[in-house]
Amino acid sequence: MLLRLFQVQNRRASDGMKLLIKELKEELALLDQHILLDFEALVAPNPMDYRGLKETAKLSVLIDGEPTEIIVGFPDTFPHALPSFFYKEGFFGSFPHLEEDGLICFTRNESLILDSRYPASILINCLEKVIDLMEKGLYGENKEDYLLEFEAYWRNGAEMKIYSCIDTQNQTVRHLDLWLKEIGGNYSIFASEENENLSFAIENIFQTDRTGSVNCRCIYFPLEKNTFFMPPIKDTEWSHATIKQNIMGNLSSENQKVFRSLVQKKSKKFNTKFDFVIIGLPTSNGNVVLFSYAFYDNEFSIKGSAKKIPFHPFILRCKNLKKIKATISRWHPSHMLNRTGGNTTLMNKHVLIVGAGSIGSEIAVRFAKAGVEKISLVDHDIMELENVHRHALGSNRVFQLSEGRGLLHQFKVHALAEEIQQKYPFTTVKEYAKNFSDCLKEELFDWSKVDLVVVSIGMPNQEMQINRHMLRLQDSPPVLYTWVEPLGIGGHVLVTANQVKQGCYQCLFKPEEDDPIYNRSAFAEPFQEFSKAVTGCGSVFTPYNFLDSERTAILTAATGIKVLTQEIIDNPLLSWKGDGQTFLSQGFHSTSRYALTEEELHASRLMYKDLECPVCSF
Ligand SMILES: [Zn+2]
């Protein structure tokens, strides 16, 4: 019964194929194309040979003038999804982007838009790419692609994976720390640069530590630029001579010396059973391919003694020597950043954030996400449950249990530091559960080691004080002030002390005759009452929601990054403008600045400067 069902399904598939081919041929007849000579359905194909695709056909195409056979496989969703192409053995041998099972990787189809009205055109367009790839392979034009795809080839037949934190910028042959750790009955292998304190990162990324692990010798070989050798293709394996030639033969003479001195040093800290080598192979696009071998059983008996001496397999090779291919999974912070469009120039920056409330917490998380090396947090507030829906931290960060003191509220800086370090363990966070003016009095900061200060406390008088203090410093880093306006009307960030002195927080409060001063950048008219009290004076809050604070935080983080990378010079006032619906519908009044368009706001970003400002103009 089952067998019959299978046959029926199979027949349906092949009937479907015939129909599809008929339709395609009809459309092809209308096309002006000369690359597809003919095609016919495969007779009783095994879908396992074609990545599970049931509808397959044999295509006859011209490649470099030679009739060549390619198999096309159509997914059930064709023409809404791309067909796959296979090349199984033959005249061409191997070429880049040809996978082990004959699949040709001719496109990264993530962003391709298919016009499903014309299936034959889709087929022809794909075929053109496939043929181009094969002809380039034939002429050796895309040889470099073998290096770019090297790690994919290397994965074939690899039996180990090493989680590695390697600084591929460092061009010297050196030892790496390598350890095997049993986790849940399996061994996981980790490697990192020596003498770096990564235990925190390891605990947070891999949820494990190094207790009980076994250390093995591991040497990193950064090969010279313009090195080229083929990856092992299909089921071929490199002989020991090839391995040695490919690695030692592509080391600089300086590195060969370093290698010899490394292996001469006796060390007892290693388990001698295994010897790991990790190879860094530079590619033309500035990346470094990483691959690895683990060698074992390379010990020599001493005559008349039970003792055995281990040798590095590149120095002396025992006839019992065995090897295992290993792939590398990277966890170096610059790799993690690079792969996500991050900016590695931020990796040595120190950002100090004053205020860990709704905006400050979001800013801090974003700078960590941007990959800055160090964040200092200043805030003397504790976390409350009612903060949660307008804060980067959730309800799990409100309380902590204290031996002897019971349930305690956490300081915002402490909870935020923990949150950031767990998520982004390569960023160090220093916390100051203090008032910022006390920090200033106590001179807690070495300003030459701070690259940016962000003030997000939402208290104008304190901010004016901070502004006066910072501008009096000889070596003040750039200081950003940020605040949000009520009811979604907008938010602002002001850059100060950014290579230009003039233009500061005090300028925003330029007095006009005898009127009371107010923040002249505001979108809401001054002297309106916005704050609300839920349960009395102690619980007054300004009505803005998490979207307003996050939007302000994004503007501030984006501005801060541009200041750090010197894309912004001078001290602009930057604002985002909300639609004001809620604000206006509640009868509040906006300012003439709110009436400006985004372009006008941008054009007037330096016009707030007060040439008679008592702080920045003297
Ligand atoms: Zn000023």
Coordinates of C-alpha atoms and ligand atoms in Angstrom, one line a residue, residues 504 507 613 616, ligand 1:
C504 CA 26.9 75.3 25.0
C507 CA 23.3 79.3 25.3
C613 CA 26.9 83.5 26.6
C616 CA 31.2 79.7 26.4
Ligands
ZN1 ZN 27.2 79.0 25.7

